[in-house]
Short mmCIF file of C-alpha atoms in Angstrom, two decimals:
data_model
loop_
_atom_site.label_atom_id
_atom_site.label_comp_id
_atom_site.label_asym_id
_atom_site.label_seq_id
_atom_site.Cartn_x
_atom_site.Cartn_y
_atom_site.Cartn_z
CA MET A 1 25.83 -3.18 43.57
CA ASN A 2 26.78 0.46 43.01
CA ASP A 3 30.26 -0.59 41.89
CA LEU A 4 28.78 -3.13 39.46
CA ALA A 5 26.37 -0.59 38.01
CA LEU A 6 29.27 1.80 37.39
CA LEU A 7 31.38 -0.89 35.76
CA LEU A 8 28.57 -1.94 33.41
CA THR A 9 28.42 1.52 31.83
CA PRO A 10 30.36 2.14 28.60
CA GLU A 11 32.84 4.28 30.54
CA GLY A 12 33.22 1.58 33.17
CA ARG A 13 33.81 -1.20 30.63
CA ALA A 14 36.41 0.90 28.82
CA LEU A 15 38.18 1.63 32.08
CA LEU A 16 38.18 -2.06 33.01
CA ASP A 17 39.94 -2.82 29.73
CA GLU A 18 42.50 -0.11 30.43
CA VAL A 19 43.43 -1.30 33.94
CA ARG A 20 43.13 -5.06 33.44
CA ASP A 21 46.89 -5.76 33.65
CA THR A 22 47.70 -3.25 36.38
CA HIS A 23 50.24 -4.61 38.86
CA PRO A 24 49.27 -4.09 42.53
CA ALA A 25 52.44 -2.10 43.10
CA ASP A 26 51.37 0.37 40.39
CA GLU A 27 47.79 0.89 41.56
CA LEU A 28 48.41 4.15 43.39
CA SER A 29 50.11 5.86 40.47
CA VAL A 30 47.54 4.51 37.99
CA ALA A 31 44.66 5.64 40.20
CA THR A 32 46.16 9.13 40.54
CA ARG A 33 46.48 9.46 36.78
CA LEU A 34 43.00 8.10 35.96
CA ARG A 35 41.21 10.28 38.52
CA ARG A 36 42.12 13.30 36.42
CA GLU A 37 39.69 12.05 33.75
CA HIS A 38 37.27 9.73 35.56
CA PRO A 39 35.24 9.84 38.78
CA ALA A 40 37.22 8.58 41.77
CA GLU A 41 34.51 6.05 42.66
CA LEU A 42 34.67 4.50 39.19
CA VAL A 43 38.47 4.34 39.19
CA SER A 44 38.45 2.63 42.56
CA ALA A 45 35.81 0.14 41.41
CA ALA A 46 37.71 -0.66 38.20
CA LEU A 47 41.02 -1.23 39.96
CA GLY A 48 39.35 -3.36 42.61
CA GLN A 49 37.63 -5.46 39.96
CA ALA A 50 40.88 -5.84 38.00
CA ARG A 51 42.54 -7.15 41.16
CA LEU A 52 39.71 -9.68 41.69
CA ARG A 53 39.89 -10.81 38.06
CA GLN A 54 43.60 -11.46 38.40
CA ARG A 55 42.97 -13.61 41.47
CA ALA A 56 40.09 -15.41 39.77
CA ALA A 57 42.17 -16.47 36.76
CA ALA A 58 43.49 -19.47 38.69
CA LYS A 59 39.94 -20.78 39.15
CA PHE A 60 38.18 -19.64 36.01
CA GLY A 61 40.97 -19.31 33.45
CA ALA A 62 42.27 -15.99 32.19
CA ALA A 63 39.79 -15.74 29.29
CA ASP A 64 36.63 -16.09 31.41
CA ALA A 65 38.01 -14.23 34.42
CA GLY A 66 38.87 -11.29 32.17
CA ARG A 67 35.19 -10.91 31.21
CA MET A 68 33.46 -11.84 34.45
CA PHE A 69 32.64 -9.79 37.55
CA PHE A 70 33.57 -10.83 41.07
CA THR A 71 33.13 -10.06 44.73
CA PRO A 72 35.88 -10.93 47.25
CA ASN A 73 33.75 -13.74 48.71
CA GLY A 74 32.82 -14.89 45.23
CA VAL A 75 36.43 -15.41 44.22
CA GLU A 76 37.18 -17.34 47.37
CA GLN A 77 34.06 -19.49 47.64
CA SER A 78 33.07 -20.19 44.03
CA THR A 79 33.64 -23.58 42.45
CA ARG A 80 36.75 -24.06 40.33
CA THR A 81 35.80 -24.33 36.63
CA SER A 82 37.30 -27.81 36.21
CA VAL A 83 35.19 -29.15 39.08
CA ALA A 84 32.02 -27.36 37.99
CA THR A 85 32.48 -28.65 34.43
CA TYR A 86 32.90 -32.22 35.65
CA ARG A 87 29.73 -31.98 37.75
CA ALA A 88 27.75 -30.47 34.88
CA GLU A 89 28.84 -33.34 32.62
CA ARG A 90 27.66 -35.84 35.22
CA PHE A 91 24.28 -34.15 35.31
CA ARG A 92 24.07 -34.10 31.51
CA ASN A 93 24.99 -37.79 31.30
CA LEU A 94 22.17 -38.48 33.76
CA GLY A 95 19.74 -36.93 31.27
CA VAL A 96 19.29 -33.64 33.13
CA THR A 97 18.15 -30.77 30.88
CA SER A 98 17.17 -28.24 33.58
CA VAL A 99 18.52 -27.54 37.06
CA ALA A 100 17.65 -25.26 39.97
CA ASP A 101 20.99 -23.92 41.25
CA LEU A 102 20.26 -22.87 44.83
CA CYS A 103 22.75 -20.57 46.59
CA CYS A 104 24.29 -19.85 43.19
CA GLY A 105 26.83 -17.27 44.36
CA ILE A 106 28.46 -15.41 41.47
CA GLY A 107 27.33 -18.14 39.07
CA GLY A 108 30.33 -20.42 38.59
CA ASP A 109 28.29 -23.63 38.62
CA ALA A 110 25.43 -22.05 36.67
CA ILE A 111 27.89 -21.17 33.90
CA ALA A 112 29.14 -24.76 33.73
CA PHE A 113 25.58 -26.11 33.62
CA ALA A 114 24.64 -23.73 30.83
CA ARG A 115 27.73 -24.62 28.80
CA ALA A 116 26.68 -28.26 29.09
CA GLY A 117 23.37 -27.28 27.47
CA ILE A 118 21.37 -27.35 30.71
CA ARG A 119 18.77 -24.66 31.42
CA VAL A 120 19.42 -23.04 34.81
CA LEU A 121 17.44 -21.21 37.47
CA ALA A 122 20.15 -19.59 39.60
CA VAL A 123 18.97 -18.36 43.00
CA ASP A 124 20.72 -16.31 45.66
CA ARG A 125 19.19 -14.18 48.40
CA ASP A 126 21.96 -11.55 48.44
CA PRO A 127 21.07 -8.73 46.01
CA ALA A 128 24.67 -7.85 45.15
CA THR A 129 25.64 -11.49 44.55
CA ALA A 130 22.58 -12.12 42.38
CA SER A 131 23.42 -9.02 40.33
CA VAL A 132 26.96 -10.29 39.76
CA ALA A 133 25.66 -13.72 38.73
CA ARG A 134 23.33 -12.06 36.22
CA ALA A 135 26.14 -9.90 34.85
CA ASN A 136 28.36 -12.96 34.45
CA ALA A 137 25.71 -14.89 32.55
CA GLU A 138 25.37 -11.97 30.14
CA ALA A 139 29.13 -11.38 29.88
CA LEU A 140 29.69 -14.98 28.77
CA GLY A 141 26.75 -15.05 26.36
CA LEU A 142 24.69 -17.44 28.47
CA GLY A 143 21.83 -15.14 29.43
CA GLU A 144 19.26 -17.15 27.47
CA LEU A 145 20.04 -20.33 29.43
CA ILE A 146 20.49 -18.80 32.90
CA GLU A 147 17.65 -17.11 34.78
CA VAL A 148 18.96 -15.40 37.93
CA ARG A 149 16.50 -14.83 40.75
CA GLU A 150 17.06 -12.92 43.98
CA ALA A 151 15.18 -14.96 46.57
CA ASP A 152 15.39 -17.09 49.68
CA VAL A 153 16.14 -20.58 48.35
CA THR A 154 13.88 -22.17 50.96
CA GLU A 155 10.92 -20.43 49.33
CA VAL A 156 11.67 -21.38 45.70
CA ASP A 157 9.51 -23.97 43.92
CA THR A 158 11.86 -26.36 42.09
CA GLY A 159 9.13 -28.71 40.91
CA GLY A 160 9.56 -27.87 37.24
CA TYR A 161 13.25 -28.82 37.07
CA ASP A 162 14.97 -32.14 36.35
CA ALA A 163 17.53 -31.61 39.10
CA VAL A 164 18.47 -29.51 42.10
CA PHE A 165 21.98 -28.36 42.99
CA VAL A 166 22.55 -26.82 46.41
CA ASP A 167 25.77 -25.13 47.52
CA PRO A 168 25.04 -23.97 51.09
CA ALA A 169 27.14 -21.20 52.60
CA ARG A 170 29.73 -22.77 54.88
CA ARG A 171 31.05 -19.54 56.39
CA GLY A 172 29.53 -17.45 59.13
CA GLY A 173 30.54 -14.35 61.03
CA ARG A 174 33.31 -16.31 62.75
CA GLY A 175 34.69 -17.91 59.61
CA ARG A 176 34.35 -21.41 58.19
CA THR A 177 31.84 -23.71 59.91
CA PHE A 178 32.33 -27.47 60.13
CA ASP A 179 28.88 -28.38 61.47
CA PRO A 180 26.63 -29.29 58.49
CA GLU A 181 23.61 -28.05 60.43
CA ALA A 182 25.28 -24.64 60.72
CA TYR A 183 25.38 -24.34 56.92
CA SER A 184 23.05 -21.73 55.42
CA PRO A 185 20.64 -23.33 54.65
CA PRO A 186 21.28 -26.32 56.96
CA LEU A 187 22.25 -29.65 55.41
CA SER A 188 19.02 -31.24 56.68
CA TRP A 189 16.99 -28.75 54.61
CA ALA A 190 19.17 -29.34 51.55
CA VAL A 191 18.74 -33.12 51.87
CA GLU A 192 14.95 -32.80 51.96
CA ALA A 193 15.05 -30.50 48.92
CA ALA A 194 17.21 -33.07 47.15
CA ARG A 195 14.83 -35.92 47.94
CA ARG A 196 11.95 -34.04 46.31
CA ALA A 197 13.83 -33.80 42.99
CA PRO A 198 14.41 -36.55 40.41
CA ARG A 199 18.16 -35.88 40.63
CA ALA A 200 20.18 -33.73 43.01
CA ALA A 201 23.68 -32.87 44.11
CA LEU A 202 24.64 -31.15 47.37
CA LYS A 203 28.07 -29.57 47.63
CA VAL A 204 29.51 -30.02 51.12
CA ALA A 205 32.87 -29.59 52.83
CA PRO A 206 35.33 -32.44 52.13
CA GLY A 207 35.69 -32.97 55.88
CA ILE A 208 32.05 -33.98 56.29
CA PRO A 209 31.82 -36.94 58.69
CA HIS A 210 30.85 -40.13 56.89
CA GLU A 211 28.28 -40.91 59.56
CA VAL A 212 26.15 -37.89 58.60
CA VAL A 213 25.93 -38.93 54.92
CA PRO A 214 22.31 -40.07 54.33
CA ALA A 215 21.88 -43.75 53.48
CA ASP A 216 20.02 -42.86 50.28
CA ALA A 217 22.85 -40.66 48.99
CA GLU A 218 25.96 -41.36 46.95
CA ALA A 219 29.05 -39.66 48.40
CA GLU A 220 31.80 -38.39 46.13
CA TRP A 221 35.06 -36.67 47.07
CA ILE A 222 36.75 -34.62 44.33
CA SER A 223 40.35 -33.47 44.01
CA ASP A 224 41.89 -31.32 41.30
CA GLY A 225 45.60 -31.53 40.65
CA GLY A 226 46.03 -33.40 43.92
CA ASP A 227 44.17 -30.83 46.07
CA VAL A 228 40.87 -31.93 47.61
CA LYS A 229 38.23 -29.40 46.61
CA GLU A 230 34.88 -30.65 47.84
CA ALA A 231 32.53 -33.50 48.61
CA VAL A 232 29.20 -33.99 46.85
CA LEU A 233 26.14 -35.88 48.00
CA TRP A 234 24.24 -37.21 44.99
CA PHE A 235 20.60 -38.25 45.06
CA GLY A 236 18.81 -40.22 42.37
CA THR A 237 22.02 -42.01 41.33
CA GLU A 238 23.52 -44.95 43.27
CA PRO A 239 22.53 -44.85 46.96
CA GLY A 240 25.27 -45.95 49.32
CA THR A 241 28.05 -45.67 46.75
CA VAL A 242 31.30 -44.01 47.80
CA ARG A 243 33.72 -42.71 45.19
CA ALA A 244 36.85 -40.63 44.85
CA THR A 245 37.21 -38.62 41.65
CA LEU A 246 40.51 -37.15 40.54
CA LEU A 247 40.75 -34.27 38.09
CA PRO A 248 41.98 -33.74 35.47
CA GLY A 249 40.71 -36.94 33.94
CA PRO A 250 38.33 -37.65 35.42
CA ARG A 251 39.49 -40.84 37.12
CA THR A 252 37.04 -42.38 39.57
CA LEU A 253 37.74 -45.00 42.23
CA LEU A 254 34.65 -46.78 43.57
CA GLY A 255 34.47 -48.12 47.10
CA ARG A 256 33.93 -51.85 47.56
CA GLY A 257 33.58 -51.94 51.31
CA LEU A 258 36.98 -53.52 51.90
CA PRO A 259 38.30 -53.99 55.45
CA ASP A 260 41.23 -51.89 56.63
CA PRO A 261 44.56 -53.05 55.17
CA GLU A 262 46.93 -54.98 57.38
CA VAL A 263 49.91 -53.22 58.94
CA ARG A 264 53.25 -54.50 57.63
CA PRO A 265 56.93 -53.51 57.68
CA VAL A 266 58.06 -50.71 55.39
CA GLY A 267 58.95 -52.09 51.98
CA ARG A 268 60.93 -50.63 49.13
CA TYR A 269 58.06 -48.44 47.94
CA LEU A 270 55.83 -45.97 49.75
CA TYR A 271 52.58 -44.76 48.23
CA GLU A 272 50.86 -41.52 49.22
CA PRO A 273 47.15 -41.81 48.29
CA ASP A 274 45.43 -38.80 46.74
CA GLY A 275 43.57 -36.67 49.28
CA ALA A 276 40.19 -37.55 47.74
CA VAL A 277 40.97 -41.25 48.22
CA ILE A 278 41.82 -40.64 51.87
CA ARG A 279 38.73 -38.50 52.52
CA ALA A 280 36.53 -41.13 50.87
CA HIS A 281 38.07 -43.84 53.09
CA LEU A 282 39.20 -45.81 50.05
CA VAL A 283 42.83 -46.41 51.02
CA ALA A 284 42.04 -50.14 51.29
CA GLU A 285 41.06 -50.25 47.62
CA VAL A 286 44.41 -48.68 46.66
CA ALA A 287 46.36 -50.98 48.98
CA GLU A 288 44.72 -54.07 47.49
CA HIS A 289 45.65 -52.99 43.97
CA LEU A 290 49.23 -52.36 45.05
CA GLY A 291 49.52 -55.59 46.97
CA GLY A 292 50.57 -53.53 49.97
CA GLY A 293 49.68 -52.66 53.53
CA LEU A 294 49.79 -49.77 55.96
CA ILE A 295 52.91 -48.65 57.82
CA ASP A 296 50.74 -47.82 60.84
CA PRO A 297 47.04 -48.46 61.58
CA THR A 298 46.37 -44.71 61.88
CA ILE A 299 48.48 -43.45 58.94
CA ALA A 300 47.30 -43.38 55.31
CA TYR A 301 50.63 -44.39 53.77
CA VAL A 302 50.70 -47.65 51.83
CA THR A 303 53.91 -49.67 51.53
CA ALA A 304 54.77 -52.43 49.07
CA ASP A 305 57.80 -54.39 47.89
CA GLU A 306 57.21 -54.01 44.15
CA PRO A 307 56.25 -51.04 42.00
CA ARG A 308 52.79 -51.05 40.48
CA PRO A 309 51.18 -48.27 38.45
CA THR A 310 48.23 -46.42 39.95
CA ALA A 311 46.45 -43.15 39.26
CA TYR A 312 45.32 -42.86 42.86
CA ALA A 313 48.61 -42.52 44.74
CA SER A 314 52.07 -41.02 44.28
CA ALA A 315 54.92 -43.53 44.49
CA TYR A 316 58.26 -43.09 46.24
CA GLU A 317 61.26 -45.39 46.45
CA ILE A 318 62.47 -45.56 50.06
CA THR A 319 66.21 -45.79 50.74
CA ASP A 320 66.36 -45.27 54.53
CA GLN A 321 64.19 -45.80 57.59
CA LEU A 322 65.38 -44.07 60.77
CA PRO A 323 63.91 -43.24 64.17
CA PHE A 324 63.10 -39.53 64.30
CA ASN A 325 66.34 -37.69 65.04
CA VAL A 326 67.21 -34.31 63.57
CA LYS A 327 70.97 -34.74 64.02
CA LYS A 328 71.01 -38.07 62.22
CA LEU A 329 68.93 -36.66 59.38
CA LYS A 330 71.23 -33.65 59.06
CA ALA A 331 74.30 -35.90 58.90
CA LEU A 332 72.72 -38.18 56.29
CA LEU A 333 71.69 -35.26 54.08
CA ARG A 334 75.13 -33.70 54.35
CA GLU A 335 76.78 -37.00 53.42
CA ARG A 336 74.57 -37.32 50.33
CA GLU A 337 74.87 -33.64 49.40
CA VAL A 338 71.14 -33.05 49.45
CA GLY A 339 70.26 -29.41 48.83
CA THR A 340 66.67 -29.80 47.64
CA LEU A 341 64.64 -31.37 50.44
CA THR A 342 60.92 -32.10 50.16
CA VAL A 343 59.37 -32.65 53.58
CA LYS A 344 56.09 -34.52 53.89
CA LYS A 345 54.40 -35.33 57.14
CA ARG A 346 51.52 -37.42 58.38
CA GLY A 347 51.13 -38.19 62.06
CA SER A 348 53.95 -35.85 63.10
CA ALA A 349 53.82 -32.53 64.94
CA VAL A 350 57.06 -31.28 63.36
CA GLU A 351 56.61 -28.42 60.90
CA PRO A 352 58.41 -28.88 57.54
CA GLU A 353 59.89 -25.38 57.49
CA GLU A 354 61.19 -25.77 61.02
CA LEU A 355 62.92 -29.02 60.03
CA ARG A 356 64.49 -27.43 56.95
CA ARG A 357 65.95 -24.64 59.08
CA LYS A 358 67.50 -27.15 61.44
CA VAL A 359 69.04 -29.51 58.86
CA LYS A 360 70.17 -26.72 56.49
CA PRO A 361 70.19 -28.80 53.28
CA HIS A 362 72.99 -27.94 50.87
CA GLY A 363 74.25 -29.59 47.72
CA PRO A 364 73.28 -30.61 44.17
CA ASN A 365 71.06 -33.60 45.03
CA ALA A 366 67.39 -33.94 46.03
CA ALA A 367 65.52 -36.14 48.47
CA THR A 368 62.13 -36.53 50.11
CA VAL A 369 61.73 -37.18 53.83
CA PHE A 370 58.49 -38.46 55.34
CA LEU A 371 57.90 -37.56 58.99
CA THR A 372 55.44 -40.14 60.19
CA ARG A 373 54.81 -43.09 62.47
CA VAL A 374 55.70 -46.68 61.75
CA ALA A 375 53.95 -49.18 64.01
CA GLY A 376 53.40 -46.35 66.48
CA ALA A 377 57.00 -45.06 66.58
CA PRO A 378 58.04 -41.60 65.27
CA THR A 379 60.01 -42.36 62.12
CA MET A 380 61.80 -40.72 59.21
CA LEU A 381 61.54 -42.38 55.79
CA ILE A 382 63.95 -41.01 53.18
CA GLY A 383 63.60 -41.57 49.48
CA ALA A 384 62.64 -40.02 46.15
CA PRO A 385 59.75 -40.12 43.65
CA ALA A 386 59.74 -43.56 42.03
CA THR A 387 60.71 -43.94 38.41
CA PRO A 388 58.31 -45.58 35.92
CA PRO A 389 56.48 -47.90 35.94
CA ALA A 390 55.65 -47.08 39.59
CA ALA A 391 54.87 -43.44 38.79
CA THR A 392 52.91 -44.21 35.61
CA ALA A 393 49.24 -43.31 35.98
CA LEU A 394 46.65 -45.73 34.64
CA PRO A 395 42.92 -45.24 34.17
#
């Protein structure tokens, strides 16, 4: 809080502008020079904030990150702008005009809500975090739409709001927690808060067990650029629905309760479903569209004989199927002059970097090797990304 107060002064803002592009390797020399004219505490705060803004640009974009204020935890734990924007649009399309954002952190979701025209009550019990959220609302010109309150979220009355959004803390003193009841506040409390609101969304870890998802909730898994970012439990929408949403897009795959795909021999094409599809247990929906099956009952790779376009999986054309054997792989890669080797694994204990060191790829060509199991046997599948139409993404 002291650092933030210093940085919000005219001298602090000017210094932030001056050090914004400082490279980490130059920090010591820059700090030495600036301390001749500015208090050491302010210089340290400005350089630290500049470093956080540089890290935050990947999540928030350079323009917003260059105006916002961050804490180390805030950079790491806040929602990526693309995901927050998608969620805010869902709320707006549901007719939500006001939302209580509980456990708001530095305000990433509150900013997205406000930009969607939704009035926000942003609540966090940590004084420093609440101060940063308030500063960010002002810095981005959203102060009139975002009210920041320092309070325990379990004591906040949300009755006057169209919706509730809860992002419980999923880290404790020992790091990330995977037990939803160890969230702060616990998932059970968040669910009850959601049920009292006309609409609600609870942000949870993407690894949440399906069996703990309440029957009256919709469960959505979200990926951005192929990386799974989070799961969301929606209330007041479509109870029991399961969906995988891929950003950018968005593209949404709805579950239809299909049985597990059959296991079949490896065909000419291998499809790697998006992580959100796998987390949502919707591989069967992708396999049905592709006219394919699984290579192993425990492995989420789909195989098919013909290429079909899909937005929900990456397609590869398979040229070789071999039992796992490093020497054979090395000989094959040498014969084909493969110097660029992409290693993917699912169901294998072998580390990709370890394999690369052993096979020592060299040459002008490229290949992809999948370390996996086929019908229970350790197997290597060699191929390359499929050419259109297999790799063409459809809505």
